[in-house]
PDB file of C-alpha atoms in Angstrom:
ATOM      1  CA  MET A   1     -14.177 139.481 -23.912  1.00  0.00           C
ATOM      2  CA  LYS A   2     -17.569 139.969 -25.533  1.00  0.00           C
ATOM      3  CA  ARG A   3     -20.310 137.408 -24.942  1.00  0.00           C
ATOM      4  CA  ARG A   4     -20.461 136.297 -28.642  1.00  0.00           C
ATOM      5  CA  THR A   5     -16.694 135.821 -28.686  1.00  0.00           C
ATOM      6  CA  ARG A   6     -16.775 133.731 -25.516  1.00  0.00           C
ATOM      7  CA  LEU A   7     -19.619 131.607 -27.055  1.00  0.00           C
ATOM      8  CA  LEU A   8     -17.615 131.008 -30.205  1.00  0.00           C
ATOM      9  CA  LEU A   9     -14.591 129.977 -28.251  1.00  0.00           C
ATOM     10  CA  LEU A  10     -16.662 127.624 -26.146  1.00  0.00           C
ATOM     11  CA  CYS A  11     -18.219 126.019 -29.285  1.00  0.00           C
ATOM     12  CA  LEU A  12     -14.807 125.411 -30.866  1.00  0.00           C
ATOM     13  CA  ALA A  13     -13.515 123.902 -27.587  1.00  0.00           C
ATOM     14  CA  VAL A  14     -16.511 121.507 -27.370  1.00  0.00           C
ATOM     15  CA  LEU A  15     -15.918 120.532 -30.967  1.00  0.00           C
ATOM     16  CA  ALA A  16     -12.383 119.612 -30.250  1.00  0.00           C
ATOM     17  CA  ALA A  17     -13.325 117.617 -27.161  1.00  0.00           C
ATOM     18  CA  GLY A  18     -16.098 115.792 -28.945  1.00  0.00           C
ATOM     19  CA  THR A  19     -14.028 114.706 -31.955  1.00  0.00           C
ATOM     20  CA  GLY A  20     -10.818 113.518 -30.314  1.00  0.00           C
ATOM     21  CA  PHE A  21     -11.740 109.834 -30.996  1.00  0.00           C
ATOM     22  CA  LEU A  22     -11.074 110.292 -34.745  1.00  0.00           C
ATOM     23  CA  THR A  23      -8.278 108.149 -36.128  1.00  0.00           C
ATOM     24  CA  LEU A  24      -5.416 109.249 -38.264  1.00  0.00           C
ATOM     25  CA  ARG A  25      -6.578 106.792 -40.888  1.00  0.00           C
ATOM     26  CA  GLY A  26      -9.999 108.469 -41.048  1.00  0.00           C
ATOM     27  CA  ILE A  27      -8.359 111.864 -41.324  1.00  0.00           C
ATOM     28  CA  LEU A  28      -5.955 110.979 -44.135  1.00  0.00           C
ATOM     29  CA  ALA A  29      -8.739 109.183 -46.061  1.00  0.00           C
ATOM     30  CA  GLN A  30     -10.227 112.579 -46.771  1.00  0.00           C
ATOM     31  CA  ARG A  31      -7.135 113.866 -48.553  1.00  0.00           C
ATOM     32  CA  VAL A  32      -7.788 115.010 -52.116  1.00  0.00           C
ATOM     33  CA  GLU A  33      -4.940 116.019 -54.477  1.00  0.00           C
ATOM     34  CA  LEU A  34      -5.272 118.865 -56.971  1.00  0.00           C
ATOM     35  CA  ALA A  35      -4.983 116.275 -59.761  1.00  0.00           C
ATOM     36  CA  ALA A  36      -8.403 114.928 -58.676  1.00  0.00           C
ATOM     37  CA  TYR A  37     -10.105 118.076 -60.063  1.00  0.00           C
ATOM     38  CA  ASN A  38     -11.480 117.145 -63.461  1.00  0.00           C
ATOM     39  CA  GLY A  39     -12.817 120.335 -65.080  1.00  0.00           C
ATOM     40  CA  ARG A  40     -16.538 120.711 -65.342  1.00  0.00           C
ATOM     41  CA  ALA A  41     -17.155 117.233 -63.975  1.00  0.00           C
ATOM     42  CA  ASP A  42     -15.868 118.400 -60.607  1.00  0.00           C
ATOM     43  CA  ALA A  43     -16.953 122.006 -60.757  1.00  0.00           C
ATOM     44  CA  GLU A  44     -19.996 121.474 -58.535  1.00  0.00           C
ATOM     45  CA  ARG A  45     -18.623 118.545 -56.550  1.00  0.00           C
ATOM     46  CA  PHE A  46     -17.344 119.375 -53.101  1.00  0.00           C
ATOM     47  CA  LEU A  47     -13.612 118.561 -52.537  1.00  0.00           C
ATOM     48  CA  ALA A  48     -11.456 118.556 -49.412  1.00  0.00           C
ATOM     49  CA  LEU A  49      -8.115 120.262 -49.625  1.00  0.00           C
ATOM     50  CA  PRO A  50      -5.047 118.227 -48.952  1.00  0.00           C
ATOM     51  CA  LEU A  51      -4.089 118.247 -45.249  1.00  0.00           C
ATOM     52  CA  TYR A  52      -0.715 119.754 -46.210  1.00  0.00           C
ATOM     53  CA  GLY A  53       1.476 120.524 -49.251  1.00  0.00           C
ATOM     54  CA  GLY A  54       4.880 121.842 -50.071  1.00  0.00           C
ATOM     55  CA  ASN A  55       4.146 125.348 -48.873  1.00  0.00           C
ATOM     56  CA  PHE A  56       0.863 125.056 -46.894  1.00  0.00           C
ATOM     57  CA  ARG A  57      -0.865 123.200 -44.126  1.00  0.00           C
ATOM     58  CA  CYS A  58      -4.243 122.869 -42.439  1.00  0.00           C
ATOM     59  CA  ASN A  59      -4.728 124.641 -39.063  1.00  0.00           C
ATOM     60  CA  SER A  60      -6.406 121.726 -37.334  1.00  0.00           C
ATOM     61  CA  LEU A  61      -5.984 117.970 -37.606  1.00  0.00           C
ATOM     62  CA  ILE A  62      -9.066 117.443 -35.536  1.00  0.00           C
ATOM     63  CA  GLY A  63     -11.177 119.772 -37.655  1.00  0.00           C
ATOM     64  CA  TYR A  64      -9.852 118.166 -40.786  1.00  0.00           C
ATOM     65  CA  GLY A  65     -10.928 114.709 -39.539  1.00  0.00           C
ATOM     66  CA  VAL A  66     -14.444 116.058 -38.755  1.00  0.00           C
ATOM     67  CA  GLY A  67     -14.684 117.282 -42.369  1.00  0.00           C
ATOM     68  CA  ARG A  68     -14.701 121.066 -41.925  1.00  0.00           C
ATOM     69  CA  TYR A  69     -12.491 121.816 -44.934  1.00  0.00           C
ATOM     70  CA  TYR A  70     -14.644 121.322 -48.063  1.00  0.00           C
ATOM     71  CA  LEU A  71     -15.122 123.722 -50.961  1.00  0.00           C
ATOM     72  CA  GLN A  72     -16.886 123.493 -54.287  1.00  0.00           C
ATOM     73  CA  GLY A  73     -14.503 121.950 -56.774  1.00  0.00           C
ATOM     74  CA  ARG A  74     -13.780 125.157 -58.689  1.00  0.00           C
ATOM     75  CA  ALA A  75     -12.975 126.951 -55.450  1.00  0.00           C
ATOM     76  CA  ALA A  76     -10.840 124.181 -54.117  1.00  0.00           C
ATOM     77  CA  ALA A  77      -8.871 124.031 -57.359  1.00  0.00           C
ATOM     78  CA  THR A  78      -8.387 127.807 -57.215  1.00  0.00           C
ATOM     79  CA  VAL A  79      -6.918 127.638 -53.698  1.00  0.00           C
ATOM     80  CA  LEU A  80      -4.608 124.803 -54.507  1.00  0.00           C
ATOM     81  CA  GLY A  81      -3.632 126.339 -57.821  1.00  0.00           C
ATOM     82  CA  ALA A  82      -2.615 129.563 -55.968  1.00  0.00           C
ATOM     83  CA  TYR A  83      -0.459 127.615 -53.517  1.00  0.00           C
ATOM     84  CA  ALA A  84       1.280 125.857 -56.389  1.00  0.00           C
ATOM     85  CA  ALA A  85       2.045 129.136 -58.139  1.00  0.00           C
ATOM     86  CA  LEU A  86       3.377 130.709 -54.941  1.00  0.00           C
ATOM     87  CA  GLU A  87       5.602 127.664 -54.365  1.00  0.00           C
ATOM     88  CA  ARG A  88       7.331 128.604 -57.641  1.00  0.00           C
ATOM     89  CA  THR A  89       7.359 132.467 -57.319  1.00  0.00           C
ATOM     90  CA  ARG A  90       7.747 132.883 -53.515  1.00  0.00           C
ATOM     91  CA  PRO A  91       9.360 129.659 -52.378  1.00  0.00           C
ATOM     92  CA  GLY A  92      10.248 130.976 -48.946  1.00  0.00           C
ATOM     93  CA  LEU A  93       6.632 131.620 -47.843  1.00  0.00           C
ATOM     94  CA  ARG A  94       4.516 129.162 -45.876  1.00  0.00           C
ATOM     95  CA  PHE A  95       0.781 129.400 -45.539  1.00  0.00           C
ATOM     96  CA  THR A  96      -1.951 127.948 -43.244  1.00  0.00           C
ATOM     97  CA  TYR A  97      -5.554 127.570 -44.356  1.00  0.00           C
ATOM     98  CA  ALA A  98      -8.372 127.534 -41.816  1.00  0.00           C
ATOM     99  CA  GLU A  99     -11.997 126.454 -41.857  1.00  0.00           C
ATOM    100  CA  MET A 100     -14.005 126.255 -45.081  1.00  0.00           C
ATOM    101  CA  GLY A 101     -17.268 124.224 -44.915  1.00  0.00           C
ATOM    102  CA  TRP A 102     -19.086 120.860 -44.867  1.00  0.00           C
ATOM    103  CA  ASN A 103     -19.162 118.416 -47.763  1.00  0.00           C
ATOM    104  CA  GLY A 104     -22.295 119.493 -49.557  1.00  0.00           C
ATOM    105  CA  GLY A 105     -22.589 122.831 -47.770  1.00  0.00           C
ATOM    106  CA  GLY A 106     -25.165 123.757 -45.196  1.00  0.00           C
ATOM    107  CA  ARG A 107     -25.154 125.516 -41.748  1.00  0.00           C
ATOM    108  CA  PHE A 108     -21.596 125.756 -40.496  1.00  0.00           C
ATOM    109  CA  ARG A 109     -21.604 126.710 -36.789  1.00  0.00           C
ATOM    110  CA  PRO A 110     -20.319 128.913 -35.313  1.00  0.00           C
ATOM    111  CA  HIS A 111     -19.718 130.709 -38.556  1.00  0.00           C
ATOM    112  CA  ARG A 112     -22.502 132.807 -40.119  1.00  0.00           C
ATOM    113  CA  THR A 113     -21.280 132.145 -43.626  1.00  0.00           C
ATOM    114  CA  HIS A 114     -19.336 129.155 -45.082  1.00  0.00           C
ATOM    115  CA  GLN A 115     -22.561 127.490 -46.189  1.00  0.00           C
ATOM    116  CA  LYS A 116     -22.269 127.198 -49.985  1.00  0.00           C
ATOM    117  CA  GLY A 117     -18.767 125.836 -50.400  1.00  0.00           C
ATOM    118  CA  MET A 118     -17.467 129.219 -51.686  1.00  0.00           C
ATOM    119  CA  SER A 119     -16.005 130.646 -48.406  1.00  0.00           C
ATOM    120  CA  ALA A 120     -12.666 129.997 -46.857  1.00  0.00           C
ATOM    121  CA  ASP A 121     -10.630 131.236 -43.907  1.00  0.00           C
ATOM    122  CA  PHE A 122      -6.813 131.650 -44.016  1.00  0.00           C
ATOM    123  CA  ILE A 123      -4.454 132.251 -41.125  1.00  0.00           C
ATOM    124  CA  THR A 124      -2.773 135.615 -41.320  1.00  0.00           C
ATOM    125  CA  PRO A 125       0.798 135.374 -42.764  1.00  0.00           C
ATOM    126  CA  VAL A 126       3.507 136.774 -40.483  1.00  0.00           C
ATOM    127  CA  TYR A 127       7.275 137.218 -40.289  1.00  0.00           C
ATOM    128  CA  THR A 128       9.968 137.440 -37.614  1.00  0.00           C
ATOM    129  CA  ALA A 129      13.499 138.784 -37.651  1.00  0.00           C
ATOM    130  CA  ASP A 130      16.798 136.880 -37.317  1.00  0.00           C
ATOM    131  CA  ALA A 131      19.770 137.963 -35.149  1.00  0.00           C
ATOM    132  CA  ALA A 132      20.868 140.290 -37.902  1.00  0.00           C
ATOM    133  CA  GLY A 133      17.523 141.918 -38.162  1.00  0.00           C
ATOM    134  CA  ASN A 134      16.627 140.237 -41.499  1.00  0.00           C
ATOM    135  CA  ARG A 135      13.024 139.434 -42.233  1.00  0.00           C
ATOM    136  CA  VAL A 136      12.244 135.684 -41.920  1.00  0.00           C
ATOM    137  CA  PRO A 137       8.839 134.273 -42.973  1.00  0.00           C
ATOM    138  CA  GLY A 138       6.997 132.706 -40.036  1.00  0.00           C
ATOM    139  CA  MET A 139       3.729 130.917 -39.254  1.00  0.00           C
ATOM    140  CA  LEU A 140       1.349 131.541 -36.366  1.00  0.00           C
ATOM    141  CA  SER A 141       0.987 128.546 -34.064  1.00  0.00           C
ATOM    142  CA  CYS A 142      -2.382 126.817 -34.408  1.00  0.00           C
ATOM    143  CA  ASN A 143      -3.373 124.614 -31.475  1.00  0.00           C
ATOM    144  CA  ILE A 144      -6.203 123.885 -29.140  1.00  0.00           C
ATOM    145  CA  LEU A 145      -5.002 126.536 -26.666  1.00  0.00           C
ATOM    146  CA  ASN A 146      -5.485 129.347 -29.238  1.00  0.00           C
ATOM    147  CA  LEU A 147      -8.403 127.581 -30.889  1.00  0.00           C
ATOM    148  CA  TRP A 148      -6.294 126.742 -33.944  1.00  0.00           C
ATOM    149  CA  GLY A 149      -5.410 130.360 -34.607  1.00  0.00           C
ATOM    150  CA  TYR A 150      -8.862 131.864 -34.257  1.00  0.00           C
ATOM    151  CA  ALA A 151      -8.077 133.203 -30.739  1.00  0.00           C
ATOM    152  CA  VAL A 152      -4.829 134.903 -31.892  1.00  0.00           C
ATOM    153  CA  ARG A 153      -5.150 138.695 -31.651  1.00  0.00           C
ATOM    154  CA  LEU A 154      -2.772 140.966 -33.589  1.00  0.00           C
ATOM    155  CA  ASP A 155      -2.681 144.495 -32.369  1.00  0.00           C
ATOM    156  CA  ASP A 156      -3.392 147.532 -34.510  1.00  0.00           C
ATOM    157  CA  ALA A 157       0.231 147.612 -35.624  1.00  0.00           C
ATOM    158  CA  GLY A 158       0.003 144.046 -36.733  1.00  0.00           C
ATOM    159  CA  ARG A 159       2.083 142.624 -33.885  1.00  0.00           C
ATOM    160  CA  PHE A 160       1.652 139.353 -31.910  1.00  0.00           C
ATOM    161  CA  GLU A 161       4.477 138.285 -29.651  1.00  0.00           C
ATOM    162  CA  GLU A 162       7.577 138.113 -31.882  1.00  0.00           C
ATOM    163  CA  TYR A 163       5.518 138.111 -35.107  1.00  0.00           C
ATOM    164  CA  ARG A 164       4.570 140.949 -37.462  1.00  0.00           C
ATOM    165  CA  PHE A 165       1.818 140.973 -40.101  1.00  0.00           C
ATOM    166  CA  ASP A 166       3.374 140.104 -43.447  1.00  0.00           C
ATOM    167  CA  THR A 167       1.414 142.416 -45.822  1.00  0.00           C
ATOM    168  CA  SER A 168       3.647 141.359 -48.706  1.00  0.00           C
ATOM    169  CA  ALA A 169       2.790 137.680 -48.260  1.00  0.00           C
ATOM    170  CA  MET A 170      -0.955 138.342 -47.973  1.00  0.00           C
ATOM    171  CA  ILE A 171      -0.958 140.490 -51.092  1.00  0.00           C
ATOM    172  CA  ALA A 172       0.923 137.724 -52.944  1.00  0.00           C
ATOM    173  CA  HIS A 173      -1.641 135.160 -51.722  1.00  0.00           C
ATOM    174  CA  LEU A 174      -4.617 137.308 -52.887  1.00  0.00           C
ATOM    175  CA  ALA A 175      -3.052 138.051 -56.255  1.00  0.00           C
ATOM    176  CA  ALA A 176      -2.322 134.318 -56.772  1.00  0.00           C
ATOM    177  CA  LEU A 177      -5.874 133.449 -55.934  1.00  0.00           C
ATOM    178  CA  GLU A 178      -7.122 135.941 -58.466  1.00  0.00           C
ATOM    179  CA  ARG A 179      -4.851 134.577 -61.181  1.00  0.00           C
ATOM    180  CA  SER A 180      -5.672 130.987 -60.351  1.00  0.00           C
ATOM    181  CA  GLY A 181      -9.365 131.789 -60.293  1.00  0.00           C
ATOM    182  CA  THR A 182      -9.410 132.853 -63.940  1.00  0.00           C
ATOM    183  CA  GLU A 183      -8.437 129.302 -64.869  1.00  0.00           C
ATOM    184  CA  TYR A 184     -11.228 127.688 -62.862  1.00  0.00           C
ATOM    185  CA  GLY A 185     -13.921 130.281 -63.372  1.00  0.00           C
ATOM    186  CA  VAL A 186     -13.740 131.878 -59.933  1.00  0.00           C
ATOM    187  CA  ARG A 187     -13.164 135.419 -58.584  1.00  0.00           C
ATOM    188  CA  ILE A 188     -12.714 136.858 -55.140  1.00  0.00           C
ATOM    189  CA  GLU A 189     -15.955 138.479 -54.211  1.00  0.00           C
ATOM    190  CA  ARG A 190     -15.030 139.840 -50.782  1.00  0.00           C
ATOM    191  CA  VAL A 191     -12.239 139.768 -48.184  1.00  0.00           C
ATOM    192  CA  ILE A 192     -12.839 140.348 -44.460  1.00  0.00           C
ATOM    193  CA  LEU A 193      -9.870 141.656 -42.503  1.00  0.00           C
ATOM    194  CA  GLU A 194      -9.788 143.774 -39.379  1.00  0.00           C
ATOM    195  CA  PRO A 195      -9.785 147.516 -40.330  1.00  0.00           C
ATOM    196  CA  PRO A 196      -6.362 148.286 -38.678  1.00  0.00           C
ATOM    197  CA  LEU A 197      -4.718 145.453 -40.583  1.00  0.00           C
ATOM    198  CA  LEU A 198      -6.552 146.508 -43.719  1.00  0.00           C
ATOM    199  CA  ARG A 199      -4.953 149.965 -43.373  1.00  0.00           C
ATOM    200  CA  LEU A 200      -1.546 148.337 -43.064  1.00  0.00           C
ATOM    201  CA  LEU A 201      -2.215 146.235 -46.129  1.00  0.00           C
ATOM    202  CA  ARG A 202      -3.252 149.296 -48.204  1.00  0.00           C
ATOM    203  CA  ALA A 203      -0.127 151.092 -47.100  1.00  0.00           C
ATOM    204  CA  ASP A 204       2.064 148.430 -48.737  1.00  0.00           C
ATOM    205  CA  PRO A 205       3.321 149.655 -52.174  1.00  0.00           C
ATOM    206  CA  ASP A 206       2.350 146.300 -53.723  1.00  0.00           C
ATOM    207  CA  PHE A 207      -1.316 146.779 -52.761  1.00  0.00           C
ATOM    208  CA  LYS A 208      -1.946 148.266 -56.195  1.00  0.00           C
ATOM    209  CA  SER A 209      -1.645 144.809 -57.662  1.00  0.00           C
ATOM    210  CA  ILE A 210      -4.825 143.749 -55.868  1.00  0.00           C
ATOM    211  CA  SER A 211      -6.623 147.147 -55.778  1.00  0.00           C
ATOM    212  CA  GLY A 212      -9.590 145.629 -57.669  1.00  0.00           C
ATOM    213  CA  ILE A 213     -10.444 143.259 -54.805  1.00  0.00           C
ATOM    214  CA  ARG A 214     -13.337 144.334 -52.613  1.00  0.00           C
ATOM    215  CA  PHE A 215     -12.727 144.383 -48.824  1.00  0.00           C
ATOM    216  CA  MET A 216     -15.331 144.733 -46.090  1.00  0.00           C
ATOM    217  CA  GLU A 217     -14.628 148.132 -44.518  1.00  0.00           C
ATOM    218  CA  ASN A 218     -16.292 147.523 -41.146  1.00  0.00           C
ATOM    219  CA  ARG A 219     -15.490 145.057 -38.346  1.00  0.00           C
ATOM    220  CA  ALA A 220     -17.217 141.696 -38.555  1.00  0.00           C
ATOM    221  CA  TRP A 221     -18.985 140.188 -35.611  1.00  0.00           C
ATOM    222  CA  PHE A 222     -15.842 138.147 -34.752  1.00  0.00           C
ATOM    223  CA  PRO A 223     -12.288 139.509 -35.011  1.00  0.00           C
ATOM    224  CA  HIS A 224     -10.536 138.879 -38.263  1.00  0.00           C
ATOM    225  CA  ASP A 225      -6.863 139.589 -37.346  1.00  0.00           C
ATOM    226  CA  GLY A 226      -5.388 136.169 -36.727  1.00  0.00           C
ATOM    227  CA  HIS A 227      -7.185 135.030 -39.870  1.00  0.00           C
ATOM    228  CA  TYR A 228      -8.911 136.588 -42.887  1.00  0.00           C
ATOM    229  CA  HIS A 229     -12.015 135.437 -44.677  1.00  0.00           C
ATOM    230  CA  ILE A 230     -12.601 135.114 -48.419  1.00  0.00           C
ATOM    231  CA  ASP A 231     -15.824 134.710 -50.296  1.00  0.00           C
ATOM    232  CA  PHE A 232     -15.451 133.398 -53.805  1.00  0.00           C
ATOM    233  CA  ALA A 233     -17.974 133.712 -56.640  1.00  0.00           C
ATOM    234  CA  ARG A 234     -18.190 132.355 -60.118  1.00  0.00           C
ATOM    235  CA  LEU A 235     -17.017 134.341 -63.104  1.00  0.00           C
ATOM    236  CA  ARG A 236     -19.712 135.150 -65.561  1.00  0.00           C
ATOM    237  CA  GLY A 237     -20.197 132.307 -68.023  1.00  0.00           C
ATOM    238  CA  ALA A 238     -18.178 129.842 -65.942  1.00  0.00           C
TER     239      ALA A 238
END
Protein backbone atom coordinates (compact mmCIF):
# COMPACT_ATOMS: atom_id res chain seq x y z
CA MET A 1 0.00 0.00 0.00
CA LYS A 2 1.46 3.36 -1.00
CA ARG A 3 2.49 5.81 1.72
CA ARG A 4 -0.14 8.38 0.71
CA THR A 5 -2.88 5.76 0.85
CA ARG A 6 -1.76 4.61 4.30
CA LEU A 7 -1.73 8.23 5.49
CA LEU A 8 -5.27 8.80 4.22
CA LEU A 9 -6.54 5.67 5.92
CA LEU A 10 -4.86 6.71 9.17
CA CYS A 11 -6.43 10.18 9.00
CA LEU A 12 -9.88 8.76 8.50
CA ALA A 13 -9.43 6.30 11.37
CA VAL A 14 -8.32 9.14 13.68
CA LEU A 15 -11.35 11.14 12.62
CA ALA A 16 -13.65 8.29 13.57
CA ALA A 17 -11.98 7.77 16.94
CA GLY A 18 -12.00 11.47 17.78
CA THR A 19 -15.68 12.01 17.02
CA GLY A 20 -17.27 9.01 18.64
CA PHE A 21 -18.71 11.17 21.43
CA LEU A 22 -21.28 12.76 19.10
CA THR A 23 -24.88 12.08 20.07
CA LEU A 24 -27.67 10.92 17.78
CA ARG A 25 -29.53 14.10 18.60
CA GLY A 26 -26.68 16.22 17.33
CA ILE A 27 -26.46 14.16 14.16
CA LEU A 28 -30.14 14.31 13.31
CA ALA A 29 -30.25 18.05 14.04
CA GLN A 30 -28.29 18.59 10.82
CA ARG A 31 -30.87 16.90 8.62
CA VAL A 32 -32.15 19.18 5.87
CA GLU A 33 -35.01 18.20 3.58
CA LEU A 34 -35.15 19.04 -0.11
CA ALA A 35 -38.17 21.25 0.62
CA ALA A 36 -35.84 23.57 2.56
CA TYR A 37 -34.24 24.71 -0.70
CA ASN A 38 -35.80 28.06 -1.59
CA GLY A 39 -34.55 29.04 -5.04
CA ARG A 40 -32.04 31.89 -5.23
CA ALA A 41 -32.37 32.55 -1.52
CA ASP A 42 -30.58 29.26 -0.84
CA ALA A 43 -28.41 29.09 -3.95
CA GLU A 44 -25.27 30.22 -2.12
CA ARG A 45 -26.20 28.89 1.30
CA PHE A 46 -24.59 25.59 2.29
CA LEU A 47 -27.02 22.76 3.00
CA ALA A 48 -26.49 19.30 4.48
CA LEU A 49 -28.13 16.44 2.65
CA PRO A 50 -30.61 14.29 4.58
CA LEU A 51 -28.97 11.40 6.40
CA TYR A 52 -31.09 9.00 4.36
CA GLY A 53 -34.07 8.93 2.01
CA GLY A 54 -36.31 6.49 0.17
CA ASN A 55 -33.53 5.24 -2.10
CA PHE A 56 -30.32 6.65 -0.62
CA ARG A 57 -28.25 6.83 2.54
CA CYS A 58 -25.13 8.50 3.91
CA ASN A 59 -22.02 6.33 4.16
CA SER A 60 -21.05 7.41 7.70
CA LEU A 61 -23.14 8.36 10.72
CA ILE A 62 -20.01 9.64 12.44
CA GLY A 63 -18.92 11.76 9.50
CA TYR A 64 -22.43 13.12 9.21
CA GLY A 65 -22.38 14.20 12.84
CA VAL A 66 -19.07 15.95 12.33
CA GLY A 67 -20.62 17.92 9.47
CA ARG A 68 -18.73 16.58 6.44
CA TYR A 69 -21.72 16.44 4.07
CA TYR A 70 -22.44 20.02 3.03
CA LEU A 71 -22.90 21.38 -0.48
CA GLN A 72 -23.84 24.76 -1.85
CA GLY A 73 -27.62 24.94 -2.02
CA ARG A 74 -27.90 24.57 -5.78
CA ALA A 75 -25.65 21.48 -5.75
CA ALA A 76 -27.44 19.93 -2.75
CA ALA A 77 -30.80 20.40 -4.46
CA THR A 78 -29.40 18.85 -7.64
CA VAL A 79 -28.25 15.72 -5.81
CA LEU A 80 -31.53 15.30 -3.96
CA GLY A 81 -33.57 16.03 -7.07
CA ALA A 82 -31.71 13.27 -8.90
CA TYR A 83 -32.44 10.77 -6.13
CA ALA A 84 -36.12 11.74 -6.21
CA ALA A 85 -36.28 11.20 -9.98
CA LEU A 86 -34.51 7.83 -9.73
CA GLU A 87 -36.94 6.69 -7.05
CA ARG A 88 -39.69 7.10 -9.66
CA THR A 89 -37.88 5.80 -12.74
CA ARG A 90 -35.57 3.12 -11.23
CA PRO A 91 -37.33 2.16 -7.97
CA GLY A 92 -35.22 -0.96 -7.39
CA LEU A 93 -31.94 0.92 -7.14
CA ARG A 94 -30.34 2.05 -3.88
CA PHE A 95 -27.55 4.62 -3.61
CA THR A 96 -24.99 5.74 -1.03
CA TYR A 97 -23.43 9.17 -0.99
CA ALA A 98 -20.04 9.83 0.59
CA GLU A 99 -18.12 12.89 1.70
CA MET A 100 -18.86 16.38 0.37
CA GLY A 101 -17.49 19.30 2.40
CA TRP A 102 -17.72 21.61 5.40
CA ASN A 103 -20.51 24.08 6.00
CA GLY A 104 -19.10 27.20 4.35
CA GLY A 105 -16.34 25.37 2.51
CA GLY A 106 -12.62 25.48 3.24
CA ARG A 107 -9.78 22.95 3.43
CA PHE A 108 -11.23 19.46 3.69
CA ARG A 109 -8.56 16.99 4.76
CA PRO A 110 -7.57 14.47 3.62
CA HIS A 111 -9.20 15.43 0.29
CA ARG A 112 -7.41 17.78 -2.08
CA THR A 113 -10.68 19.15 -3.41
CA HIS A 114 -14.14 19.50 -1.76
CA GLN A 115 -13.33 23.07 -0.69
CA LYS A 116 -16.05 25.12 -2.41
CA GLY A 117 -19.21 23.16 -1.73
CA MET A 118 -19.40 21.95 -5.33
CA SER A 119 -17.75 18.53 -5.02
CA ALA A 120 -19.26 15.24 -3.87
CA ASP A 121 -18.25 11.59 -3.58
CA PHE A 122 -20.63 8.70 -4.23
CA ILE A 123 -20.16 5.04 -3.35
CA THR A 124 -19.97 2.92 -6.49
CA PRO A 125 -23.29 1.16 -7.25
CA VAL A 126 -23.11 -2.63 -7.46
CA TYR A 127 -25.27 -5.68 -8.02
CA THR A 128 -25.27 -9.33 -7.01
CA ALA A 129 -27.06 -12.38 -8.40
CA ASP A 130 -29.79 -14.49 -6.83
CA ALA A 131 -29.96 -18.30 -6.87
CA ALA A 132 -31.46 -18.21 -10.36
CA GLY A 133 -28.71 -15.99 -11.66
CA ASN A 134 -30.88 -12.88 -11.90
CA ARG A 135 -29.28 -9.51 -11.28
CA VAL A 136 -30.15 -8.02 -7.89
CA PRO A 137 -29.23 -4.41 -6.98
CA GLY A 138 -26.85 -4.31 -4.02
CA MET A 139 -25.00 -1.81 -1.86
CA LEU A 140 -21.40 -1.89 -0.76
CA SER A 141 -21.03 -2.08 3.01
CA CYS A 142 -19.70 1.14 4.58
CA ASN A 143 -18.21 0.84 8.05
CA ILE A 144 -15.19 1.77 10.08
CA LEU A 145 -13.33 -1.40 9.00
CA ASN A 146 -13.37 -0.36 5.35
CA LEU A 147 -13.26 3.37 6.14
CA TRP A 148 -16.89 3.82 5.13
CA GLY A 149 -16.33 2.47 1.65
CA TYR A 150 -13.17 4.39 0.81
CA ALA A 151 -10.96 1.34 1.39
CA VAL A 152 -13.06 -0.95 -0.86
CA ARG A 153 -11.08 -1.98 -3.94
CA LEU A 154 -12.92 -3.24 -7.02
CA ASP A 155 -10.66 -5.11 -9.42
CA ASP A 156 -10.22 -4.18 -13.08
CA ALA A 157 -13.25 -6.30 -13.98
CA GLY A 158 -15.37 -4.37 -11.48
CA ARG A 159 -15.57 -7.19 -8.93
CA PHE A 160 -15.46 -7.08 -5.13
CA GLU A 161 -16.39 -10.23 -3.23
CA GLU A 162 -19.90 -11.17 -4.46
CA TYR A 163 -20.52 -7.72 -5.95
CA ARG A 164 -20.16 -6.44 -9.50
CA PHE A 165 -19.90 -2.86 -10.73
CA ASP A 166 -23.38 -1.76 -11.83
CA THR A 167 -22.59 0.39 -14.86
CA SER A 168 -26.28 0.81 -15.64
CA ALA A 169 -27.01 2.26 -12.20
CA MET A 170 -24.08 4.68 -12.35
CA ILE A 171 -25.11 5.88 -15.81
CA ALA A 172 -28.66 6.38 -14.55
CA HIS A 173 -27.32 8.37 -11.59
CA LEU A 174 -25.15 10.63 -13.73
CA ALA A 175 -27.96 11.20 -16.23
CA ALA A 176 -30.36 12.07 -13.40
CA LEU A 177 -27.85 14.54 -11.96
CA GLU A 178 -27.52 16.22 -15.34
CA ARG A 179 -31.30 16.56 -15.72
CA SER A 180 -31.77 17.74 -12.14
CA GLY A 181 -28.96 20.24 -12.55
CA THR A 182 -30.75 22.07 -15.34
CA GLU A 183 -33.49 22.96 -12.86
CA TYR A 184 -31.07 24.35 -10.28
CA GLY A 185 -28.48 25.91 -12.55
CA VAL A 186 -25.80 23.24 -12.15
CA ARG A 187 -23.89 20.96 -14.51
CA ILE A 188 -21.39 18.14 -14.00
CA GLU A 189 -17.96 19.59 -14.68
CA ARG A 190 -15.90 16.43 -14.10
CA VAL A 191 -16.17 12.85 -12.91
CA ILE A 192 -13.25 10.89 -11.43
CA LEU A 193 -13.41 7.10 -11.72
CA GLU A 194 -10.64 4.51 -11.93
CA PRO A 195 -9.62 4.02 -15.61
CA PRO A 196 -10.49 0.26 -15.69
CA LEU A 197 -13.97 1.00 -14.36
CA LEU A 198 -14.31 3.91 -16.78
CA ARG A 199 -13.64 1.49 -19.63
CA LEU A 200 -16.40 -0.78 -18.33
CA LEU A 201 -18.74 2.21 -18.07
CA ARG A 202 -18.03 3.26 -21.66
CA ALA A 203 -18.67 -0.28 -22.87
CA ASP A 204 -22.23 -0.11 -21.58
CA PRO A 205 -24.66 0.59 -24.48
CA ASP A 206 -26.40 3.24 -22.35
CA PHE A 207 -23.21 5.28 -22.03
CA LYS A 208 -24.28 7.32 -25.05
CA SER A 209 -26.86 9.02 -22.82
CA ILE A 210 -24.05 10.65 -20.80
CA SER A 211 -21.40 10.93 -23.52
CA GLY A 212 -21.23 14.70 -23.01
CA ILE A 213 -19.96 14.36 -19.43
CA ARG A 214 -16.23 14.89 -18.98
CA PHE A 215 -14.26 12.18 -17.15
CA MET A 216 -10.72 12.42 -15.86
CA GLU A 217 -8.74 9.96 -17.96
CA ASN A 218 -5.82 9.34 -15.62
CA ARG A 219 -5.70 7.86 -12.14
CA ALA A 220 -6.11 10.26 -9.25
CA TRP A 221 -3.75 10.32 -6.28
CA PHE A 222 -6.16 8.09 -4.33
CA PRO A 223 -8.09 5.12 -5.82
CA HIS A 224 -11.56 5.93 -7.15
CA ASP A 225 -13.09 2.47 -7.54
CA GLY A 226 -15.14 1.98 -4.39
CA HIS A 227 -16.38 5.52 -4.94
CA TYR A 228 -16.48 8.14 -7.68
CA HIS A 229 -15.97 11.88 -7.39
CA ILE A 230 -18.06 14.58 -9.06
CA ASP A 231 -17.24 18.27 -9.42
CA PHE A 232 -20.25 20.46 -10.13
CA ALA A 233 -20.21 23.90 -11.74
CA ARG A 234 -22.78 26.60 -12.33
CA LEU A 235 -24.57 26.81 -15.65
CA ARG A 236 -23.97 30.08 -17.43
CA GLY A 237 -26.40 32.71 -16.29
CA ALA A 238 -27.47 30.73 -13.21
